[in-house]
Short mmCIF file of C-alpha atoms in Angstrom, two decimals:
data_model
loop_
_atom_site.label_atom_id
_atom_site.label_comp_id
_atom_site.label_asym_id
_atom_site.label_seq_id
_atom_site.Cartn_x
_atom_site.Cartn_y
_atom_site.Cartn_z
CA UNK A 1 -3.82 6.44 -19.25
CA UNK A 2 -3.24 4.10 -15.84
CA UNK A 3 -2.63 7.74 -13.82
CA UNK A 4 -6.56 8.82 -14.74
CA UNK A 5 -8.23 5.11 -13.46
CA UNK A 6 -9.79 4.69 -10.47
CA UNK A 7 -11.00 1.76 -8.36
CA UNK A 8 -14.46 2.00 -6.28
CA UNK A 9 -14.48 2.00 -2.40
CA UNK A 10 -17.06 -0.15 -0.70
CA UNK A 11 -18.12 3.07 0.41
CA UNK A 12 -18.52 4.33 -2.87
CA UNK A 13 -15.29 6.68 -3.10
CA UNK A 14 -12.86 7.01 -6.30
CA UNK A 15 -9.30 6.04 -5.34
CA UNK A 16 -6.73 5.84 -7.97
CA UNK A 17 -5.63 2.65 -9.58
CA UNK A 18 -1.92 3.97 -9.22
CA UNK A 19 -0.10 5.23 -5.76
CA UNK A 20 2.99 6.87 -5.58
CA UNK A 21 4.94 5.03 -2.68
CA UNK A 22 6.97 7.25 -0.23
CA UNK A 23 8.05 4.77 2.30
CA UNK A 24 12.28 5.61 2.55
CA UNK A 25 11.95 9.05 1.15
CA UNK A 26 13.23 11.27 4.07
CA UNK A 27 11.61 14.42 4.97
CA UNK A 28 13.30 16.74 3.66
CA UNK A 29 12.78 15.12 0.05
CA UNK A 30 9.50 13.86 0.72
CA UNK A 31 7.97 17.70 -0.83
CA UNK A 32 10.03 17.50 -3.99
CA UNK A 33 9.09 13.94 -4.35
CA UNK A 34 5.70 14.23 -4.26
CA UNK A 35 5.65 17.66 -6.28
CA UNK A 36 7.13 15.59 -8.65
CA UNK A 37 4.95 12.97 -9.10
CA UNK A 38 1.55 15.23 -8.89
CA UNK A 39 3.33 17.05 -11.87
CA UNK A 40 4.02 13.84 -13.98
CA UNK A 41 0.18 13.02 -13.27
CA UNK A 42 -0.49 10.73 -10.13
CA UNK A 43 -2.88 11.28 -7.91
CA UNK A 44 -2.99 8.88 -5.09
CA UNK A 45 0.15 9.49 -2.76
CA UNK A 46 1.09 7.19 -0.01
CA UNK A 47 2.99 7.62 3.31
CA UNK A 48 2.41 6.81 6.86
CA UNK A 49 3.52 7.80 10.43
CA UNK A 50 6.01 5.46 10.77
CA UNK A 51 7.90 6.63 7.68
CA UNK A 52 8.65 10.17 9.57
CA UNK A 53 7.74 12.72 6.17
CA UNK A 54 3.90 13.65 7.13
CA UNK A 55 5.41 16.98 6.85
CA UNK A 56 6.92 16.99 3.57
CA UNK A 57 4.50 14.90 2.02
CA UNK A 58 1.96 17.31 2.89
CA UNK A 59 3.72 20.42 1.80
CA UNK A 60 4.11 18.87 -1.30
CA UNK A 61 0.67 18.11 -1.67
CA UNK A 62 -0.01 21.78 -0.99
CA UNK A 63 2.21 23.27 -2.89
CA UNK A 64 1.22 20.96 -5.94
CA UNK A 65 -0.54 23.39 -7.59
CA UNK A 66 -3.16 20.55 -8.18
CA UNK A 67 -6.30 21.34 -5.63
CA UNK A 68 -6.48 19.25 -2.76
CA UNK A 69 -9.83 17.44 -3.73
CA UNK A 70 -8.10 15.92 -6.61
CA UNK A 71 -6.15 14.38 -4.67
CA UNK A 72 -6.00 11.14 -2.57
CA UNK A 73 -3.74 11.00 0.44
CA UNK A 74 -3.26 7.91 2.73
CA UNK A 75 -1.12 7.61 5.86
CA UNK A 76 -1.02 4.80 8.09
CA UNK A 77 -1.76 4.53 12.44
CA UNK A 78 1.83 3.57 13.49
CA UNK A 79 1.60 -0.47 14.21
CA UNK A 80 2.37 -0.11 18.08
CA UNK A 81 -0.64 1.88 18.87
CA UNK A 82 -3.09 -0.66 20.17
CA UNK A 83 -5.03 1.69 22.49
CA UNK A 84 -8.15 4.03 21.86
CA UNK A 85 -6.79 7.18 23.50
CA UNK A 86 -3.29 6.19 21.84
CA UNK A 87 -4.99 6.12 18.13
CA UNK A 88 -6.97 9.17 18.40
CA UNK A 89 -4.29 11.22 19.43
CA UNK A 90 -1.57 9.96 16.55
CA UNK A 91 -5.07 10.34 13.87
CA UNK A 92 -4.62 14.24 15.10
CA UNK A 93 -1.13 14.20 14.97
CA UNK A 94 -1.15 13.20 11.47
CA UNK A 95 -3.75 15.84 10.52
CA UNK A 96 -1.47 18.41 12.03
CA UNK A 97 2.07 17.13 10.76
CA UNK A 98 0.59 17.30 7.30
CA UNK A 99 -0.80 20.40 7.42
CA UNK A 100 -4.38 18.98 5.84
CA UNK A 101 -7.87 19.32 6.99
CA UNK A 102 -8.69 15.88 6.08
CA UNK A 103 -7.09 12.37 4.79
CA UNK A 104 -8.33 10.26 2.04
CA UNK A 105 -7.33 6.98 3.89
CA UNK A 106 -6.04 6.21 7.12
CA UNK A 107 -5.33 2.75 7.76
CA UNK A 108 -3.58 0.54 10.24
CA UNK A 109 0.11 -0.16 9.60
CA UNK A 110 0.22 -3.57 11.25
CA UNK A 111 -2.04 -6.08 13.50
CA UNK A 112 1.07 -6.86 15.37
CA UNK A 113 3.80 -3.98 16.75
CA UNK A 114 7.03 -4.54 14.38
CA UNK A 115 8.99 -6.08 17.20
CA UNK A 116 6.39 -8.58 17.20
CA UNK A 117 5.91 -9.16 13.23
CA UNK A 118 7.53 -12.35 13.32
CA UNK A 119 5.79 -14.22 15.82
CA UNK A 120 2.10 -15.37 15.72
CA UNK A 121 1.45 -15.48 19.49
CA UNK A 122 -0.18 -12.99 20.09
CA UNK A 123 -2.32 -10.51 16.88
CA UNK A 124 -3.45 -7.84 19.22
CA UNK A 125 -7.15 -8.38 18.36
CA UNK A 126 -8.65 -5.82 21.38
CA UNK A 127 -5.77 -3.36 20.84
CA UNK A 128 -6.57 -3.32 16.98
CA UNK A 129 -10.50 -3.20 17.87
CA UNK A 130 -9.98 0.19 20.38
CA UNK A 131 -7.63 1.67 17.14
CA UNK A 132 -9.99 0.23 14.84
CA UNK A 133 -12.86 2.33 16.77
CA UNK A 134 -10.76 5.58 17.01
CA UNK A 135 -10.65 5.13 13.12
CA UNK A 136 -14.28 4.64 12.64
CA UNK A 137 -14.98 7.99 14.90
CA UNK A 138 -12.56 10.14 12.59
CA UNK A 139 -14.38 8.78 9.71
CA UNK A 140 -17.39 9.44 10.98
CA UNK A 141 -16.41 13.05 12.08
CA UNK A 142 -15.20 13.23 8.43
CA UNK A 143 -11.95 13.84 9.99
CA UNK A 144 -10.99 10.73 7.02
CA UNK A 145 -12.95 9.56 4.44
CA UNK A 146 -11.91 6.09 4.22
CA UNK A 147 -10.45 3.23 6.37
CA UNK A 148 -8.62 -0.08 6.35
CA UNK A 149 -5.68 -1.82 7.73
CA UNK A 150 -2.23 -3.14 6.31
CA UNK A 151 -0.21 -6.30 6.52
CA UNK A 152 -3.67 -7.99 7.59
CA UNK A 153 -3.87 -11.74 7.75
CA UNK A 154 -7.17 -13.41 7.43
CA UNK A 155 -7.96 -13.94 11.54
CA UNK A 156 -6.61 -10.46 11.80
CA UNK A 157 -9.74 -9.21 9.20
CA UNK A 158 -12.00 -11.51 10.42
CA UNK A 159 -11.42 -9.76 13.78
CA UNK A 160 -12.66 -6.40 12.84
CA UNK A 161 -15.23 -7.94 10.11
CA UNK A 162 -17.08 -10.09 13.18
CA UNK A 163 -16.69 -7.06 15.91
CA UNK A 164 -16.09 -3.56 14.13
CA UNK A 165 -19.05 -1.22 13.15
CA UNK A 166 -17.33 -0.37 9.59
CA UNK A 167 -15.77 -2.78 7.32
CA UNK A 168 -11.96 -1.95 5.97
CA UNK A 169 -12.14 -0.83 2.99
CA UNK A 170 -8.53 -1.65 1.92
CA UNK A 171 -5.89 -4.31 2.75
CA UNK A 172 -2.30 -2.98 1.83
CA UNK A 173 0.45 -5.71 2.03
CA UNK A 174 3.10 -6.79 0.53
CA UNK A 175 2.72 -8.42 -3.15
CA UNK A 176 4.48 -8.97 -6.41
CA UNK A 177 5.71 -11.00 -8.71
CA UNK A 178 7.84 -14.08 -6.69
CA UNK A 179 5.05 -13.48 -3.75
CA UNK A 180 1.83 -13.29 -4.17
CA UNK A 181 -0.26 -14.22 -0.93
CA UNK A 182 -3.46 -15.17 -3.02
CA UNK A 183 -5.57 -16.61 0.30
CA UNK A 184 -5.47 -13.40 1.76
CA UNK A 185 -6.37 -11.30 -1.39
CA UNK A 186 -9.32 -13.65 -2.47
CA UNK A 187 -10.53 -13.62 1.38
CA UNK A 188 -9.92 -9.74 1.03
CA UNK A 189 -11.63 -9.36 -2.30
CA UNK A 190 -14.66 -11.30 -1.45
CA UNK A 191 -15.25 -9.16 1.44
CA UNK A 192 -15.16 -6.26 -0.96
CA UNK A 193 -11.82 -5.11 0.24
CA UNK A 194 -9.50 -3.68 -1.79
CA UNK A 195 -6.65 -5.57 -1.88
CA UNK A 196 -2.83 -2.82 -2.80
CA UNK A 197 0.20 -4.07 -3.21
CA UNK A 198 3.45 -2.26 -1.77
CA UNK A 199 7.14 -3.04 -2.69
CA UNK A 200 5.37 -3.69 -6.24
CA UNK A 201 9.32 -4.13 -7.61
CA UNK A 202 10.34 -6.31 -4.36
CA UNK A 203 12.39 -3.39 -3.41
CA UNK A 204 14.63 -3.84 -6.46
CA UNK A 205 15.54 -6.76 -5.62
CA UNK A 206 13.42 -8.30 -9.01
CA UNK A 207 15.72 -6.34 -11.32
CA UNK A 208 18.40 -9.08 -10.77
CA UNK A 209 15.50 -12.11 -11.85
CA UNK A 210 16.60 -13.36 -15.23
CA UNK A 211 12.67 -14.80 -15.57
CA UNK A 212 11.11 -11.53 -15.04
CA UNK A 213 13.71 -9.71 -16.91
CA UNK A 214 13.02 -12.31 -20.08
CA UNK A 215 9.47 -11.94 -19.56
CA UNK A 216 10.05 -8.12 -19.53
CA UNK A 217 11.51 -8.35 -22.91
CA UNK A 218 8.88 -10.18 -24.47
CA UNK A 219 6.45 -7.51 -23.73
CA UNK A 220 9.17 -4.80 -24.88
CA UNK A 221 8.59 -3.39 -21.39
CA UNK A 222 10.68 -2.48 -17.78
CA UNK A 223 10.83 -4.84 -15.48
CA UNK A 224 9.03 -1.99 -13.56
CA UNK A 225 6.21 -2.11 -15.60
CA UNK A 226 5.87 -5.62 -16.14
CA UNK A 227 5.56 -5.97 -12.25
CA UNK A 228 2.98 -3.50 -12.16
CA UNK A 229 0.87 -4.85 -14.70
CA UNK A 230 0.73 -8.03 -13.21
CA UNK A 231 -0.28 -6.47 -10.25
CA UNK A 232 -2.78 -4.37 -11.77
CA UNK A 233 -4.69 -7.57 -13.65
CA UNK A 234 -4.97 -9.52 -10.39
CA UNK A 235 -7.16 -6.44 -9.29
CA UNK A 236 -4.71 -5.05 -7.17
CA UNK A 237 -3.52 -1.49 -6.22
CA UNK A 238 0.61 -0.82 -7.04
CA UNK A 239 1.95 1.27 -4.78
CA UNK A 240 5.62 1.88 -6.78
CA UNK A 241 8.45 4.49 -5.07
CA UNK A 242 11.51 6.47 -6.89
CA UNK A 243 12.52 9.84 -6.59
CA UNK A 244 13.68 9.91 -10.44
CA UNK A 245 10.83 11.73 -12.36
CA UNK A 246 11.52 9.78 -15.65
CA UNK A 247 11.40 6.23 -13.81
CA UNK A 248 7.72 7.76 -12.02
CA UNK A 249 7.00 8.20 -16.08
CA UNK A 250 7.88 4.90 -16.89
CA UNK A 251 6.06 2.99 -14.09
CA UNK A 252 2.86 4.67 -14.64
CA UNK A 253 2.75 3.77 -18.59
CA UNK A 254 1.37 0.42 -18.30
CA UNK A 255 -1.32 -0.08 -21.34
CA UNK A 256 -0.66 -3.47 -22.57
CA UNK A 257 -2.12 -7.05 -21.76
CA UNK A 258 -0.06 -9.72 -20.33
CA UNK A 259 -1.46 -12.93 -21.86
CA UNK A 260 -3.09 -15.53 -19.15
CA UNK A 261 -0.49 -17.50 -20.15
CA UNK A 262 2.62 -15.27 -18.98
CA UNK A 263 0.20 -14.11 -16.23
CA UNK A 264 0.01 -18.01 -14.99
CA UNK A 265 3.29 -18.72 -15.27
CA UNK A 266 4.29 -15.38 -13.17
CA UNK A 267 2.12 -16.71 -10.32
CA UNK A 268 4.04 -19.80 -10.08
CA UNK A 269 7.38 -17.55 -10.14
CA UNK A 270 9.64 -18.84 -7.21
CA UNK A 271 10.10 -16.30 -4.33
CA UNK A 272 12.64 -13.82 -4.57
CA UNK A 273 15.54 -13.32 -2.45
CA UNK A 274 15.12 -9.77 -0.43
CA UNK A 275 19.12 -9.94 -0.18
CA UNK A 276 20.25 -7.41 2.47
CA UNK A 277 16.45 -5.36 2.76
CA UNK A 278 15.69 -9.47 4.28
CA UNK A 279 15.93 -8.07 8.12
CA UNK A 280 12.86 -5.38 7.10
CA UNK A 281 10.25 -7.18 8.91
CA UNK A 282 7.86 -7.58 6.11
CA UNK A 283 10.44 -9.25 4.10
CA UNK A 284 12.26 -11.54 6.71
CA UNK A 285 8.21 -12.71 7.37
CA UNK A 286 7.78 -13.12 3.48
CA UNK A 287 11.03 -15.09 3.26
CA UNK A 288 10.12 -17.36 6.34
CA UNK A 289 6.57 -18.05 4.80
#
């Protein structure tokens, strides 16, 4: 089953080949949520400062019944904190918002603040080196046991690959079906970076393809599912959300094979229209590309 798999760390920790997304889940449903999906079988749960439910993710964590070692909890440095003092404060906020003695995963949310997301003018390379360093001091202190960034271009890695002490260990941007930035995941993957995937179902908006949904059919499958397959044969980590237990069910059943066939002609799949999520900055920077 996809919920027991793991993928390696370059530091040599386990992180699950599934995440539970809870970007848009508000506080207050985050605990439920997560309860939820630790009781249908995942693992590997996903949230971040900016997203505002530290608190509820971590309750739910605690009150999972499941013990905490089992399992793996990422949150994210909010993208405008380019400054050392700025990061290591926010890395101890986060520790204290959820509640937990230590995080799996903390990485950075962007290179860029979001009001800058758009523009390539400037990608903040000393203000992600000082956060960068505030992240490599909490792992050190054990204070998080893994690190990486999100949304990273190539210069932006190649930043903290040439002038970091640690490496990232994971690159999380967006991916799926319709857009797949393949540079950046073979320049990730070759640095032993590993490479997941949020908005795995373009935020919905891939239920209204009449390709995918074909394609879907074929396999006898959700659309859901077919998306996370794909991602899952490219060597990539799906991060999918819902707060409907029986759709967490159904993403996480994903053992079949899409042929190399289908899988070639999904790459080539057309981008998809965000429709009104296109002002989220990660989309609106998808669509432009």
């Amino acid at each position: 089953m996809m919920l027991k798999e793991t993928y390696r760390l370059a530091n040599g920790n386990e992180i699950p080949k599934l995440g539970f997304g809870t970007w848009m889940i508000d506080d207050q449903d985050a605990a439920k949520a997560v309860q939820e999906a630790i009781q249908v079988g995942y693992r590997h749960i996903d949230t971040a400062q900016a997203y505002k439910n530290e608190a509820g993710v971590g309750e739910g964590i605690r009150n999972s019944g499941i013990a905490r070692e089992e399992i793996f909890l990422t949150t994210k440095l909010a993208a405008e904190i380019k400054d050392y003092a700025g990061a290591v404060a926010a890395i101890d906020g986060s520790l204290e918002k959820l509640g937990l003695d230590y995080i799996d995963l903390m990485i950075i949310h962007s290179p860029k603040p979001w009001a800058e997301f758009q523009s390539d003018a400037d990608h903040f390379f000393e203000g992600n080196l000082e956060a960068w360093k505030a992240l490599e001091e909490a792992y050190q202190a054990g204070k998080i046991r893994a690190i990486g960034v999100s949304n990273f271009e190539q210069v932006d890695l190649e930043n903290l690959l040439e002038n970091g002490t640690i490496k990232p260990m994971v690159n999380q941007i967006l991916a799926h079906i319709g857009y797949t930035p393949f540079d950046v995941i073979a320049f990730s993957q070759q640095n032993g970076i590993l490479v997941e995937a949020y908005s795995p179902i373009a935020h919905g908006e891939m239920l209204r393809s009449a390709e995918i949904t074909n394609m879907a059919e074929k396999y006898g499958v959700s659309i859901p599912q077919l998306a996370i397959r794909y991602l899952l044969q490219l060597d990539l980590l799906p991060l999918p959300k819902t707060l409907n237990k029986a759709h967490m069910v159904n993403k996480a059943d994903v053992d079949f094979e899409i042929s190399s066939e289908d899988m070639k002609t999904l790459k080539e799949l057309k981008k998809l229209d965000y429709g009104k999520n296109t002002d989220i900055p990660v989309f609106r920077r998808a669509t432009d590309q």
